[in-house]
C-alpha positions as CSV (number, residue, x, y, z in Angstrom):
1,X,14.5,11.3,18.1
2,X,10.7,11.9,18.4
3,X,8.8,11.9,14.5
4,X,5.2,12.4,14.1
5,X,3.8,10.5,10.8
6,X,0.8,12.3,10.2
7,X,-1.8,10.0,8.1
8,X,-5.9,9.9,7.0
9,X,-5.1,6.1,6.0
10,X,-5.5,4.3,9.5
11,X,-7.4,1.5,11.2
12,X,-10.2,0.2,10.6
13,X,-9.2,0.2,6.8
14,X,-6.9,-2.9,5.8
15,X,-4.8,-1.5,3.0
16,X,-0.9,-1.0,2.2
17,X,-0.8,2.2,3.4
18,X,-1.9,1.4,6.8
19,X,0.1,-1.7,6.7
20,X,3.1,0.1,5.6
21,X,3.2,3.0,7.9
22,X,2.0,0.4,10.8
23,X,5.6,-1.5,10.4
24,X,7.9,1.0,9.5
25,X,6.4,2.8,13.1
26,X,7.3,-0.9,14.9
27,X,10.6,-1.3,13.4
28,X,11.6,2.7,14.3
29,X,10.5,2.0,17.8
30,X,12.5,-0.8,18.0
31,X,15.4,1.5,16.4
32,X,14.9,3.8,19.2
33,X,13.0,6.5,16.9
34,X,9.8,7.8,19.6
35,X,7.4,7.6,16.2
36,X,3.6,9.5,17.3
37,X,1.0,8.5,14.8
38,X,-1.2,11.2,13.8
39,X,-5.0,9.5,12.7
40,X,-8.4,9.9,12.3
41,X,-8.6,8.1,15.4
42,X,-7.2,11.6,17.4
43,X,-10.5,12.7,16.1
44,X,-14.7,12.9,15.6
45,X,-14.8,11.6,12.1
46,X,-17.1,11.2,9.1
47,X,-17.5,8.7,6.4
48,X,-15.8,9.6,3.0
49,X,-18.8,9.8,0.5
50,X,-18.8,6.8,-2.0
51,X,-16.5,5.0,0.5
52,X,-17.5,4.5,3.8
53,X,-15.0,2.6,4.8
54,X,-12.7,5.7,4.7
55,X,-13.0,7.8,7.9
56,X,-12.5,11.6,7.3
57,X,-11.2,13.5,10.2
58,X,-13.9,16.1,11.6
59,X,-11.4,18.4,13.1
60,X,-10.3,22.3,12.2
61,X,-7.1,22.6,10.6
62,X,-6.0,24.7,13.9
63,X,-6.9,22.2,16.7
64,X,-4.8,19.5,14.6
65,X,-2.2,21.7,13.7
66,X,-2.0,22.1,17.9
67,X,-1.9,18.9,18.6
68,X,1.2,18.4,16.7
69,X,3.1,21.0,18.6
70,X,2.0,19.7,22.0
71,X,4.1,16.4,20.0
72,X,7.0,18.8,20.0
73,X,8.7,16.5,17.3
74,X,11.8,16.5,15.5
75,X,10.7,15.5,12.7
76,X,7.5,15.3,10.8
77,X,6.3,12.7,7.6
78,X,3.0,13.6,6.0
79,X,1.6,10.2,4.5
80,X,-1.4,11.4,2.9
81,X,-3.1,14.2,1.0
82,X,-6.4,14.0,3.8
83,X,-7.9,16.5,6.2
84,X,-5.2,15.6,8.6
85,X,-2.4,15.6,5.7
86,X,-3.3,19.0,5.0
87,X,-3.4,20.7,8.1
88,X,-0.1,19.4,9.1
89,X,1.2,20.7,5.7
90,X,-0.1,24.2,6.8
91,X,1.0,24.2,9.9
92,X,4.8,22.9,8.8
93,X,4.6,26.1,6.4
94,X,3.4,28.5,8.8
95,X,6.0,27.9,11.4
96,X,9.2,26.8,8.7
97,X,9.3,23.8,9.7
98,X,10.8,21.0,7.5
99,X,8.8,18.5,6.2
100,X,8.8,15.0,4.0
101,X,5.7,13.3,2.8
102,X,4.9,10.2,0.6
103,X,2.6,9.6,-2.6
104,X,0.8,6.3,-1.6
105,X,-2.1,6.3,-4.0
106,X,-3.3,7.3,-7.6
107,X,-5.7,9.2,-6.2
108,X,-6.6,11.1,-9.8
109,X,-7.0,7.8,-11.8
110,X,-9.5,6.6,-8.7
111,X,-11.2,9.8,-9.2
112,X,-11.8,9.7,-12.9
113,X,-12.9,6.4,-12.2
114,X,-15.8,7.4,-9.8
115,X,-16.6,11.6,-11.3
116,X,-16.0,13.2,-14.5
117,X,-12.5,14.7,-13.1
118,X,-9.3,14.6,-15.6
119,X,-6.6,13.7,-13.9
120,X,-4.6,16.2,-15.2
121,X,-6.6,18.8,-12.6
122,X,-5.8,16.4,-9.5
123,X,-2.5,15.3,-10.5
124,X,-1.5,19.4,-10.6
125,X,-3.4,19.6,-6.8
126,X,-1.3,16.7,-5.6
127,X,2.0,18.2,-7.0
128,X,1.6,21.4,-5.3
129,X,0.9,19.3,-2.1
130,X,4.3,17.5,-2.6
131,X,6.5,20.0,-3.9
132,X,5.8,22.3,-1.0
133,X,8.1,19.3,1.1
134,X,11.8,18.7,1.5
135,X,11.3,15.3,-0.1
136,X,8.0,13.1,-1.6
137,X,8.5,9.3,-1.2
138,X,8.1,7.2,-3.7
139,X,7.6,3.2,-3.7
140,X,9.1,2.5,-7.3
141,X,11.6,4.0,-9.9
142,X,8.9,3.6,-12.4
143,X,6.4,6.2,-10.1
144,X,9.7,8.2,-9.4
145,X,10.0,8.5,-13.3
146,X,6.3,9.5,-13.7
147,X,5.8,11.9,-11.3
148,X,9.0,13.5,-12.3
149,X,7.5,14.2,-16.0
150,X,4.6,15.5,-14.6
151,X,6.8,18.2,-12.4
152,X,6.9,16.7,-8.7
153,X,10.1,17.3,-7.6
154,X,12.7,16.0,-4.6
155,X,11.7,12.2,-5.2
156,X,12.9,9.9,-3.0
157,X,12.9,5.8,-3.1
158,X,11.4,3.9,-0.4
159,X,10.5,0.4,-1.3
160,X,8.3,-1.7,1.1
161,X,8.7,-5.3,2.8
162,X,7.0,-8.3,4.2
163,X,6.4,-9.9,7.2
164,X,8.3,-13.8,6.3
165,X,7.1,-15.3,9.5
166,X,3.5,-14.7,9.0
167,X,3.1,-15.1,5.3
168,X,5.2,-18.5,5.0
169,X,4.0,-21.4,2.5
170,X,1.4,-24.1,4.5
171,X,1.6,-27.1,2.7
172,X,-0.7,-28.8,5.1
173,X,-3.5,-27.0,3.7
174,X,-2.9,-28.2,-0.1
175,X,-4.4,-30.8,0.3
176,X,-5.6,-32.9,-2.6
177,X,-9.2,-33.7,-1.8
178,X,-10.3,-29.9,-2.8
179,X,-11.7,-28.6,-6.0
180,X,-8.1,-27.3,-7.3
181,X,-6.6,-24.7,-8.6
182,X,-7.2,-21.7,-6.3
183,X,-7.1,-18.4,-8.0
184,X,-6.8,-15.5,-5.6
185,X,-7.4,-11.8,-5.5
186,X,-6.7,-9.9,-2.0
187,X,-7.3,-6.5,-1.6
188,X,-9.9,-3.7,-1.5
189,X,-13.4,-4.3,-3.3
190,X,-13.4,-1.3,-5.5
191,X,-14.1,-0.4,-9.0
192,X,-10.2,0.7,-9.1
193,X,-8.7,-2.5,-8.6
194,X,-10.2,-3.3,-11.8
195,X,-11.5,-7.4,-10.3
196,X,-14.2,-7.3,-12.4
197,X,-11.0,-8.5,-15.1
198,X,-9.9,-11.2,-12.8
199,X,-13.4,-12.7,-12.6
200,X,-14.7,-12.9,-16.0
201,X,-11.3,-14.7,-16.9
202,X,-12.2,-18.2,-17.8
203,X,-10.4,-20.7,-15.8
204,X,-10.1,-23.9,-14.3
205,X,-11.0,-24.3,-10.7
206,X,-12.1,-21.5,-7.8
207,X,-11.7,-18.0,-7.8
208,X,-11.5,-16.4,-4.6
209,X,-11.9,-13.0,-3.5
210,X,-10.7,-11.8,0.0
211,X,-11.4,-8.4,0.6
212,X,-14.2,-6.1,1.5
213,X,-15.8,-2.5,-0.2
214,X,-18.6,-0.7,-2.1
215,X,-18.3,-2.7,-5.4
216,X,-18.8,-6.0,-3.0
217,X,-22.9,-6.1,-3.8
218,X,-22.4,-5.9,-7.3
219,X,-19.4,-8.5,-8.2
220,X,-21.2,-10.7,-5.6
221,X,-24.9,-10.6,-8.2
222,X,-22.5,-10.6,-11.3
223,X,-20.2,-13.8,-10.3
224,X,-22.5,-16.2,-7.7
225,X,-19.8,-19.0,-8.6
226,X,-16.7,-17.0,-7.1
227,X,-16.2,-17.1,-3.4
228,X,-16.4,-14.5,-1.2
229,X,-14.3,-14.5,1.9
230,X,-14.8,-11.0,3.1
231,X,-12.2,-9.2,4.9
232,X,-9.0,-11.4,6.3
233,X,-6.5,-10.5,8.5
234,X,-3.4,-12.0,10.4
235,X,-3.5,-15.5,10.1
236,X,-6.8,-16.0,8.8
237,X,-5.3,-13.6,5.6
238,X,-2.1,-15.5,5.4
239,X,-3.6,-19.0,5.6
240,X,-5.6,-18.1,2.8
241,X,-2.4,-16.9,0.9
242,X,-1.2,-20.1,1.7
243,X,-3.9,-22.4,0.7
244,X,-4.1,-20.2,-3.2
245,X,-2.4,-21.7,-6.3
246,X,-2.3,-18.8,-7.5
247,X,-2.1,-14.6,-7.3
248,X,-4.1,-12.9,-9.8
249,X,-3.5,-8.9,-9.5
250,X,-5.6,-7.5,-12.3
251,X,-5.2,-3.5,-10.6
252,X,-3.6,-1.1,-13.4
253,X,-3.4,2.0,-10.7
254,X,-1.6,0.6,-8.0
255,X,2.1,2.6,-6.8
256,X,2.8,-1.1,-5.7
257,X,1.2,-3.9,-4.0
258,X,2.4,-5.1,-0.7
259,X,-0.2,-7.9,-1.5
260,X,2.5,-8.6,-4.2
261,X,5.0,-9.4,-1.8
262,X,2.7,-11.4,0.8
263,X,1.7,-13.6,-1.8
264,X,5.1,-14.2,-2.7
265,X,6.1,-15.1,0.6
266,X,3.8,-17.2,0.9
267,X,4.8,-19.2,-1.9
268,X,2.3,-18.3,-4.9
269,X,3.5,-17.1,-7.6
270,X,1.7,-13.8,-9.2
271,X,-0.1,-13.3,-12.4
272,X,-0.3,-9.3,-13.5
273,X,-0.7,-6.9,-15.6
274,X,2.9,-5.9,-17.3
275,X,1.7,-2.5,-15.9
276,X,3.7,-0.3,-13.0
277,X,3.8,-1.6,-9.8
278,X,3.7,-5.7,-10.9
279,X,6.2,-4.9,-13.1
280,X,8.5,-3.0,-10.6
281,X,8.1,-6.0,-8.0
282,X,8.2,-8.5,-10.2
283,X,10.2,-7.6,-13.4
284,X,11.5,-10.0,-15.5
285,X,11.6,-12.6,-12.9
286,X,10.7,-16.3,-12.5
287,X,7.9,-15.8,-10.1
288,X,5.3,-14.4,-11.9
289,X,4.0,-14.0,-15.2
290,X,2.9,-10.2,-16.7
291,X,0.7,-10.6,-19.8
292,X,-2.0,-8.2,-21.3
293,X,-3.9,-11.5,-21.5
294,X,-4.8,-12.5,-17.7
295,X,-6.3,-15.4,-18.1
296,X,-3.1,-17.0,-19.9
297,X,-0.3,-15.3,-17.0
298,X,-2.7,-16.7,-14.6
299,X,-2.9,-20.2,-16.0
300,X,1.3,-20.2,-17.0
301,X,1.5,-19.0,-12.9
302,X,0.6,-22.6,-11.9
303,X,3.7,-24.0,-13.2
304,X,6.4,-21.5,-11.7
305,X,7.9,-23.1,-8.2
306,X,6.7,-22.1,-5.0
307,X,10.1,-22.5,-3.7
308,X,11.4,-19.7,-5.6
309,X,8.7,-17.3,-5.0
310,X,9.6,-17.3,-1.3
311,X,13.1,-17.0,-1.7
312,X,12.5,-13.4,-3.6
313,X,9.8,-12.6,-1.1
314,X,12.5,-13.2,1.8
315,X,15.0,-10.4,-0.1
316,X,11.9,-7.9,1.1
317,X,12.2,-7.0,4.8
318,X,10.8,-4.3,7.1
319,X,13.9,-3.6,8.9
320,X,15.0,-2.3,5.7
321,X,12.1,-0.6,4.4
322,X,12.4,1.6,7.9
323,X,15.8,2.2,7.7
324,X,15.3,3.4,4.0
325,X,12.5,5.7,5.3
326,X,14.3,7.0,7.8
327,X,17.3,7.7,6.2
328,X,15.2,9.9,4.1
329,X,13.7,11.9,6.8
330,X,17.0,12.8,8.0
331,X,18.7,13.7,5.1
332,X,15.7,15.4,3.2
333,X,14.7,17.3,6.8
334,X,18.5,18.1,7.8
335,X,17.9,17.0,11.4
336,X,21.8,16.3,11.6
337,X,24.4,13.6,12.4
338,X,23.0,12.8,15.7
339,X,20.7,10.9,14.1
340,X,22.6,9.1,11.7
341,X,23.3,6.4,14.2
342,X,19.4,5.7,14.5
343,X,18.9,5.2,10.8
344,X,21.4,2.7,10.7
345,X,20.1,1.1,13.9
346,X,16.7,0.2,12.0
347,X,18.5,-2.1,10.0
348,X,18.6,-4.4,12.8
């Protein structure tokens, strides 16, 4: 089976959605699924205004809807509502061809956040985007729930996983001759993921930041007594999981929060809002604490075991989060029971 994910979300950012779609991809190859990445990197790009980081294809929707059919694939996943996103859409429409995409980000809320844009507008764009597919993936049955109200339709589940081996508790690094507890945030620096809350919480100890964006100048100016560790990745990221006492995920906007999961495995229990996405992962149990009051879930974190945070981390694997994804692209794109045996081979 050869399927083209088509994506705007790729390397050089580090974010879910390029983690996500970078393992699924792995685990399908190693299903036997021939999976051809569609990027920015195909193409001459451009900086996404107010966030550079974000590279915007610089291609016609033709010469990317062309190289897809040079890809000949059987089947085709649209990530993301980009440049590239919508010129695969087009050319799906244009020739009948079936199609699934996903709904990765609350783009409309990061919008609002940044240009006087109601959401409302957006979220009616994104719909039509969706709705024109066989079937939208979503990560949580809270999202599924949402969108549905707000008229997307064909909603598939497709939860997400973590990599155990490389985000594993340390406990040589806890060592007791540091200035203790560690409260850590990981993730994009951004006005969106609302860390601005996490660091004018008043508590005991360091708070750490890794991460990297355009709100980095500012918090930096604001909070000289956090720490700043830039962007991490690999072991560097999961050492500094490792060596935290605790997770503090102050973002109201997020569809999930693979970082939810990494911290987990890693044996540090979460403190949240009791908002969607921490409290789809989470819920009601032992390994985190979801409170309006931040300061007091992160301080009630420090007594949860990091034991049991790494046993729910370890019911979270890749292998299944591709078979699931998979098993949707089948079904929702009728490509037929001689596929059927590939979806259950990424289980394994």
């Amino acid at each position: 089976m050869k399927l083209l994910i088509a994506t705007d979300a790729w390397r050089p950012q580090v974010n879910g959605v390029v983690r996500t779609l970078e393992r699924v991809s792995e685990e399908l190859g190693r299903a036997g699924v021939a999976v051809t990445m569609l990027t920015p990197a195909d193409f001459r790009t451009m900086p996404m205004p107010t966030y550079p980081e974000i590279r915007l294809a610089l291609a016609l929707p033709g010469t990317i809807a062309r190289k897809a059919a040079a890809m000949a694939p059987d089947g085709v996943h649209i990530a993301t509502e980009g440049p590239i996103g919508y010129a695969i859409r087009r050319w799906c429409l244009a020739t009948a061809r079936p199609f699934t995409t996903s709904f990765h980000t609350r783009f409309p809320e990061y919008l609002a956040a940044r240009l006087p844009v109601p959401p409302k507008a957006s979220y009616a764009v994104l719909r039509r985007f969706h709705n024109a597919g066989r079937g939208c993936m979503v990560a949580t049955r809270t999202l599924e729930t949402e969108l549905a109200e707000r008229g997307f339709t064909n909603l598939l589940p497709w939860s997400r996983g973590v990599d155990a081996e490389l985000f594993r508790p340390r406990p040589d690094l806890r060592t007791t001759d540091r200035q203790r507890p560690v409260f850590l945030f990981v993730g994009r620096v951004a006005v969106e993921k609302n860390i601005r809350a996490f660091l004018e919480l008043d508590l005991p100890g360091i708070k750490r930041v890794v991460g990297d964006g355009p709100a980095m100048s500012e918090l930096r100016t604001a909070f000289p007594d956090a720490e700043f560790a830039g962007t991490l990745t690999g072991e560097a990221l999961a050492r500094a999981y490792a060596d935290a006492d605790v997770f503090v995920f102050p973002r109201r906007t997020d569809t999930y929060g693979i970082v939810l999961l990494e911290a987990l495995a890693s044996g540090l229990p979460v403190a949240a809002f009791p908002v969607p996405g921490p409290a789809d992962v989470i819920g009601d149990s032992d390994v985190g604490v979801l409170d309006e009051d931040l300061g007091k879930a992160a301080v009630a974190a420090l007594s949860i075991s990091r034991d049991d945070c790494r046993a729910f981390a370890l019911r979270h694997s890749w292998a299944a989060c591709a078979r699931q994804f998979l098993d949707n692209v089948v079904t929702a794109q009728d490509l037929g029971r001689d596929f059927v045996p590939l979806a259950e081979a990424a289980a394994h």
